[in-house]
């Protein structure tokens, strides 16, 4: 923290400590506060991108938090931004300008890159990873890697209102189409997606039961992996989005009619 002050005329203001010791918010600036020690006030400034959390009614807590976590109320003034690569301010969580599934955690100007799980994108308003089709800033070609769902009525093997479709490159991944919207999923580790007999059908099966995907996991000990996951309670009945194995094998071509609107994007 530094003691610089950017509010016009604020340097001439005097602050009288309400008590001998405490931390009190500035009445105009959200990123500034007064530290009182032995009834002497010292003006403090949070890091660039942080704001003073004034939620402690006893004024005994000195805490600067990310701007989006602090209710500034009428304290609307802030120090001018100081930017570094991927960081509009020195501190904060910021979306990537080019990829909607990527965001950056900035601490003192150093940016750490994070990527949402497959099929998800970073929502700038809620600051969490959500389904890509629910994030307004996510371009159409980035949703489910550009996979296009078949038109209504074109999938004979659909189960109710949704259908499953193999990922064109990865044996473990697949897409679920729900009301024309594609979402990317991944089979539990140790399994791969097996295309069903009918278009839009399929399930996660053992690699040895899926022609062309037998060696997807390479030399990994699948029995030990499944046992450890079962003991940890990680392997359930629903779809999962686990990390990829160290070794993987692309999905082999299948002798099936081309799916309508299916596109393959360069990554």
CSV table of C-alpha atoms in Angstrom, one decimal:
chain,number,residue,atom,x,y,z
A,1,UNK,CA,0.0,0.0,0.0
A,2,UNK,CA,1.1,3.6,-0.6
A,3,UNK,CA,0.1,6.9,0.8
A,4,UNK,CA,-0.5,8.8,-2.4
A,5,UNK,CA,-3.8,10.5,-2.8
A,6,UNK,CA,-5.5,11.3,-6.1
A,7,UNK,CA,-8.7,13.0,-5.0
A,8,UNK,CA,-8.8,16.8,-5.8
A,9,UNK,CA,-8.5,18.9,-2.6
A,10,UNK,CA,-8.4,15.8,-0.4
A,11,UNK,CA,-4.9,16.5,0.8
A,12,UNK,CA,-6.1,19.6,2.7
A,13,UNK,CA,-8.9,17.6,4.4
A,14,UNK,CA,-8.5,16.7,8.0
A,15,UNK,CA,-9.8,13.6,9.6
A,16,UNK,CA,-10.5,13.4,13.3
A,17,UNK,CA,-10.1,9.9,14.6
A,18,UNK,CA,-13.4,8.7,16.3
A,19,UNK,CA,-11.3,6.5,18.6
A,20,UNK,CA,-7.7,5.9,19.5
A,21,UNK,CA,-7.3,2.9,17.1
A,22,UNK,CA,-9.2,1.8,14.0
A,23,UNK,CA,-9.5,1.8,10.3
A,24,UNK,CA,-12.1,4.1,8.7
A,25,UNK,CA,-13.3,4.5,5.1
A,26,UNK,CA,-12.6,7.7,3.2
A,27,UNK,CA,-15.9,9.5,2.4
A,28,UNK,CA,-15.2,9.9,-1.3
A,29,UNK,CA,-12.6,7.3,-2.4
A,30,UNK,CA,-13.3,3.6,-2.3
A,31,UNK,CA,-9.7,2.6,-2.4
A,32,UNK,CA,-8.6,4.8,0.5
A,33,UNK,CA,-9.0,4.7,4.2
A,34,UNK,CA,-7.8,6.3,7.4
A,35,UNK,CA,-5.6,4.4,9.9
A,36,UNK,CA,-5.9,5.7,13.4
A,37,UNK,CA,-3.2,4.8,15.9
A,38,UNK,CA,-3.0,6.6,19.2
A,39,UNK,CA,-5.6,9.0,17.9
A,40,UNK,CA,-3.3,10.0,15.0
A,41,UNK,CA,-4.8,9.6,11.5
A,42,UNK,CA,-2.8,8.3,8.5
A,43,UNK,CA,-4.2,8.2,5.0
A,44,UNK,CA,-3.7,4.8,3.3
A,45,UNK,CA,-4.3,3.7,-0.3
A,46,UNK,CA,-5.1,0.1,-1.3
A,47,UNK,CA,-3.3,-1.6,-4.2
A,48,UNK,CA,-4.4,-0.5,-7.7
A,49,UNK,CA,-7.6,-2.6,-8.3
A,50,UNK,CA,-8.4,-3.1,-4.7
A,51,UNK,CA,-10.8,-1.3,-2.4
A,52,UNK,CA,-11.2,-0.8,1.3
A,53,UNK,CA,-13.7,-3.2,2.8
A,54,UNK,CA,-15.7,-1.1,5.3
A,55,UNK,CA,-18.1,-3.8,6.4
A,56,UNK,CA,-16.6,-4.1,9.9
A,57,UNK,CA,-19.0,-2.0,12.1
A,58,UNK,CA,-16.3,-1.9,14.8
A,59,UNK,CA,-13.7,-0.5,12.4
A,60,UNK,CA,-11.0,-2.8,13.7
A,61,UNK,CA,-10.3,-4.6,10.4
A,62,UNK,CA,-7.8,-3.4,7.8
A,63,UNK,CA,-8.8,-5.2,4.7
A,64,UNK,CA,-8.4,-4.3,1.0
A,65,UNK,CA,-10.2,-6.7,-1.4
A,66,UNK,CA,-10.9,-6.9,-5.1
A,67,UNK,CA,-13.1,-4.1,-6.3
A,68,UNK,CA,-15.9,-6.4,-7.3
A,69,UNK,CA,-16.1,-7.8,-3.8
A,70,UNK,CA,-16.5,-4.4,-2.1
A,71,UNK,CA,-19.7,-2.4,-1.8
A,72,UNK,CA,-18.4,1.1,-2.3
A,73,UNK,CA,-21.7,2.8,-2.0
A,74,UNK,CA,-21.2,6.6,-2.5
A,75,UNK,CA,-17.4,6.2,-2.3
A,76,UNK,CA,-17.0,6.3,-6.1
A,77,UNK,CA,-13.6,7.8,-6.6
A,78,UNK,CA,-10.6,5.6,-7.5
A,79,UNK,CA,-6.9,6.0,-8.3
A,80,UNK,CA,-6.2,6.0,-12.0
A,81,UNK,CA,-5.6,2.5,-13.5
A,82,UNK,CA,-2.1,1.1,-13.7
A,83,UNK,CA,-2.0,-1.7,-16.3
A,84,UNK,CA,0.3,-4.5,-17.2
A,85,UNK,CA,-0.1,-7.3,-19.9
A,86,UNK,CA,-3.6,-8.9,-19.3
A,87,UNK,CA,-4.1,-6.7,-16.2
A,88,UNK,CA,-6.2,-3.5,-16.7
A,89,UNK,CA,-5.3,-2.8,-13.0
A,90,UNK,CA,-2.6,-4.3,-10.9
A,91,UNK,CA,-5.0,-6.4,-8.8
A,92,UNK,CA,-8.2,-8.1,-10.0
A,93,UNK,CA,-9.8,-10.9,-12.1
A,94,UNK,CA,-10.1,-10.0,-15.7
A,95,UNK,CA,-11.4,-11.8,-18.9
A,96,UNK,CA,-9.2,-12.6,-21.8
A,97,UNK,CA,-9.7,-10.3,-24.8
A,98,UNK,CA,-9.6,-13.1,-27.4
A,99,UNK,CA,-10.8,-16.3,-25.7
A,100,UNK,CA,-14.0,-16.5,-23.8
A,101,UNK,CA,-13.0,-19.6,-21.8
A,102,UNK,CA,-9.9,-17.9,-20.4
A,103,UNK,CA,-9.5,-15.4,-17.6
A,104,UNK,CA,-6.6,-13.8,-15.7
A,105,UNK,CA,-6.0,-13.4,-11.9
A,106,UNK,CA,-3.7,-10.4,-11.4
A,107,UNK,CA,-1.8,-9.8,-8.3
A,108,UNK,CA,0.6,-6.8,-8.1
A,109,UNK,CA,0.6,-6.7,-11.9
A,110,UNK,CA,1.5,-10.4,-12.4
A,111,UNK,CA,-1.1,-12.3,-14.4
A,112,UNK,CA,-1.9,-16.0,-13.8
A,113,UNK,CA,-3.9,-17.6,-16.6
A,114,UNK,CA,-6.9,-19.8,-15.9
A,115,UNK,CA,-9.1,-21.7,-18.3
A,116,UNK,CA,-12.6,-22.9,-17.8
A,117,UNK,CA,-13.5,-26.6,-18.3
A,118,UNK,CA,-14.5,-27.8,-21.8
A,119,UNK,CA,-17.9,-26.4,-22.8
A,120,UNK,CA,-17.7,-23.5,-20.3
A,121,UNK,CA,-16.8,-19.8,-20.6
A,122,UNK,CA,-15.9,-17.0,-18.2
A,123,UNK,CA,-18.9,-14.8,-17.5
A,124,UNK,CA,-17.7,-11.2,-16.8
A,125,UNK,CA,-20.7,-10.2,-14.7
A,126,UNK,CA,-20.9,-13.2,-12.3
A,127,UNK,CA,-17.1,-13.9,-12.6
A,128,UNK,CA,-17.6,-17.6,-12.7
A,129,UNK,CA,-17.4,-20.2,-15.5
A,130,UNK,CA,-20.8,-20.9,-17.1
A,131,UNK,CA,-22.0,-22.8,-20.1
A,132,UNK,CA,-20.6,-21.0,-23.1
A,133,UNK,CA,-23.9,-20.4,-24.8
A,134,UNK,CA,-25.0,-18.5,-21.7
A,135,UNK,CA,-22.1,-16.0,-21.9
A,136,UNK,CA,-23.0,-13.0,-24.1
A,137,UNK,CA,-19.4,-12.2,-25.0
A,138,UNK,CA,-18.7,-15.7,-26.2
A,139,UNK,CA,-18.6,-15.8,-30.0
A,140,UNK,CA,-20.6,-18.5,-31.8
A,141,UNK,CA,-17.6,-20.2,-33.1
A,142,UNK,CA,-16.2,-20.6,-29.6
A,143,UNK,CA,-19.3,-22.3,-28.2
A,144,UNK,CA,-18.6,-26.1,-28.1
A,145,UNK,CA,-15.6,-25.5,-30.5
A,146,UNK,CA,-18.0,-24.5,-33.2
A,147,UNK,CA,-20.0,-27.8,-33.3
A,148,UNK,CA,-23.3,-27.3,-34.9
A,149,UNK,CA,-26.3,-29.3,-33.7
A,150,UNK,CA,-28.5,-31.1,-36.3
A,151,UNK,CA,-31.8,-29.5,-37.2
A,152,UNK,CA,-34.9,-30.6,-35.3
A,153,UNK,CA,-36.2,-33.9,-36.6
A,154,UNK,CA,-33.0,-34.9,-38.3
A,155,UNK,CA,-31.7,-37.1,-35.5
A,156,UNK,CA,-33.4,-40.5,-35.5
A,157,UNK,CA,-31.6,-41.9,-32.4
A,158,UNK,CA,-32.2,-38.9,-30.1
A,159,UNK,CA,-33.3,-39.7,-26.6
A,160,UNK,CA,-36.2,-37.4,-25.9
A,161,UNK,CA,-35.2,-33.7,-26.4
A,162,UNK,CA,-31.5,-34.3,-26.6
A,163,UNK,CA,-28.9,-36.2,-28.6
A,164,UNK,CA,-25.3,-37.2,-28.1
A,165,UNK,CA,-22.6,-36.7,-30.8
A,166,UNK,CA,-19.0,-37.8,-30.9
A,167,UNK,CA,-16.2,-35.2,-30.7
A,168,UNK,CA,-14.5,-35.3,-34.1
A,169,UNK,CA,-11.0,-35.4,-32.6
A,170,UNK,CA,-11.0,-36.7,-29.1
A,171,UNK,CA,-12.3,-40.2,-28.1
A,172,UNK,CA,-13.2,-39.2,-24.6
A,173,UNK,CA,-15.2,-36.1,-25.5
A,174,UNK,CA,-18.7,-35.7,-26.9
A,175,UNK,CA,-21.4,-33.1,-27.4
A,176,UNK,CA,-24.9,-33.1,-26.1
A,177,UNK,CA,-27.4,-31.1,-28.2
A,178,UNK,CA,-30.4,-29.8,-26.2
A,179,UNK,CA,-32.9,-27.7,-28.1
A,180,UNK,CA,-30.4,-26.9,-30.8
A,181,UNK,CA,-27.6,-25.9,-28.4
A,182,UNK,CA,-24.4,-27.9,-28.2
A,183,UNK,CA,-22.5,-28.4,-25.0
A,184,UNK,CA,-19.2,-30.2,-24.6
A,185,UNK,CA,-18.9,-33.1,-22.1
A,186,UNK,CA,-16.2,-35.6,-21.3
A,187,UNK,CA,-16.6,-39.3,-20.2
A,188,UNK,CA,-15.3,-40.3,-16.8
A,189,UNK,CA,-11.6,-41.1,-16.8
A,190,UNK,CA,-10.9,-44.7,-17.9
A,191,UNK,CA,-13.7,-44.6,-20.5
A,192,UNK,CA,-14.3,-43.2,-24.0
A,193,UNK,CA,-17.4,-42.2,-25.9
A,194,UNK,CA,-18.8,-45.0,-28.0
A,195,UNK,CA,-21.1,-44.0,-30.9
A,196,UNK,CA,-24.5,-45.6,-30.8
A,197,UNK,CA,-26.1,-47.6,-33.5
A,198,UNK,CA,-28.4,-44.7,-34.3
A,199,UNK,CA,-27.5,-41.1,-35.0
A,200,UNK,CA,-27.5,-39.0,-31.8
A,201,UNK,CA,-27.0,-42.0,-29.6
A,202,UNK,CA,-24.0,-43.2,-27.6
A,203,UNK,CA,-22.5,-43.9,-24.2
A,204,UNK,CA,-19.3,-43.9,-22.3
A,205,UNK,CA,-17.7,-47.4,-22.5
A,206,UNK,CA,-14.4,-49.1,-21.8
A,207,UNK,CA,-11.8,-48.3,-24.5
A,208,UNK,CA,-11.4,-52.0,-25.5
A,209,UNK,CA,-15.1,-51.9,-26.5
A,210,UNK,CA,-14.6,-48.9,-28.8
A,211,UNK,CA,-12.9,-49.7,-32.1
A,212,UNK,CA,-10.1,-47.3,-32.8
A,213,UNK,CA,-9.9,-46.0,-29.3
A,214,UNK,CA,-8.4,-49.0,-27.6
A,215,UNK,CA,-5.1,-47.3,-26.9
A,216,UNK,CA,-6.5,-43.9,-25.9
A,217,UNK,CA,-5.1,-44.0,-22.4
A,218,UNK,CA,-1.8,-45.5,-23.4
A,219,UNK,CA,0.1,-47.2,-20.6
A,220,UNK,CA,-2.0,-45.8,-17.8
A,221,UNK,CA,-3.3,-48.3,-15.2
A,222,UNK,CA,-7.0,-47.8,-15.7
A,223,UNK,CA,-8.0,-50.3,-12.9
A,224,UNK,CA,-6.0,-48.4,-10.3
A,225,UNK,CA,-7.4,-45.1,-11.6
A,226,UNK,CA,-11.0,-46.3,-11.4
A,227,UNK,CA,-10.5,-47.7,-7.9
A,228,UNK,CA,-9.0,-44.5,-6.6
A,229,UNK,CA,-11.8,-42.4,-8.1
A,230,UNK,CA,-14.4,-44.7,-6.7
A,231,UNK,CA,-12.9,-44.5,-3.2
A,232,UNK,CA,-12.7,-40.7,-3.5
A,233,UNK,CA,-16.3,-40.5,-4.6
A,234,UNK,CA,-15.4,-38.8,-7.8
A,235,UNK,CA,-16.9,-41.2,-10.4
A,236,UNK,CA,-20.6,-40.7,-10.7
A,237,UNK,CA,-23.4,-41.7,-13.1
A,238,UNK,CA,-23.5,-38.3,-14.8
A,239,UNK,CA,-21.2,-36.7,-17.4
A,240,UNK,CA,-17.9,-35.3,-16.1
A,241,UNK,CA,-15.3,-33.0,-17.4
A,242,UNK,CA,-12.1,-34.4,-16.1
A,243,UNK,CA,-8.6,-33.6,-17.2
A,244,UNK,CA,-7.2,-35.4,-20.2
A,245,UNK,CA,-4.7,-38.3,-19.8
A,246,UNK,CA,-1.1,-37.7,-20.5
A,247,UNK,CA,-1.4,-39.8,-23.7
A,248,UNK,CA,-4.4,-39.7,-26.0
A,249,UNK,CA,-5.4,-40.9,-29.4
A,250,UNK,CA,-7.6,-39.1,-31.8
A,251,UNK,CA,-11.0,-40.5,-32.6
A,252,UNK,CA,-10.8,-42.6,-35.8
A,253,UNK,CA,-13.0,-41.8,-38.7
A,254,UNK,CA,-16.4,-43.7,-38.6
A,255,UNK,CA,-18.4,-45.0,-41.5
A,256,UNK,CA,-21.5,-42.9,-40.8
A,257,UNK,CA,-23.3,-40.2,-42.8
A,258,UNK,CA,-21.9,-36.8,-42.2
A,259,UNK,CA,-23.7,-34.9,-39.5
A,260,UNK,CA,-25.4,-31.7,-40.7
A,261,UNK,CA,-23.8,-28.4,-39.6
A,262,UNK,CA,-20.9,-30.1,-38.0
A,263,UNK,CA,-17.8,-28.0,-38.2
A,264,UNK,CA,-14.2,-28.6,-37.1
A,265,UNK,CA,-12.4,-25.5,-35.8
A,266,UNK,CA,-8.7,-24.9,-35.6
A,267,UNK,CA,-7.5,-24.6,-32.1
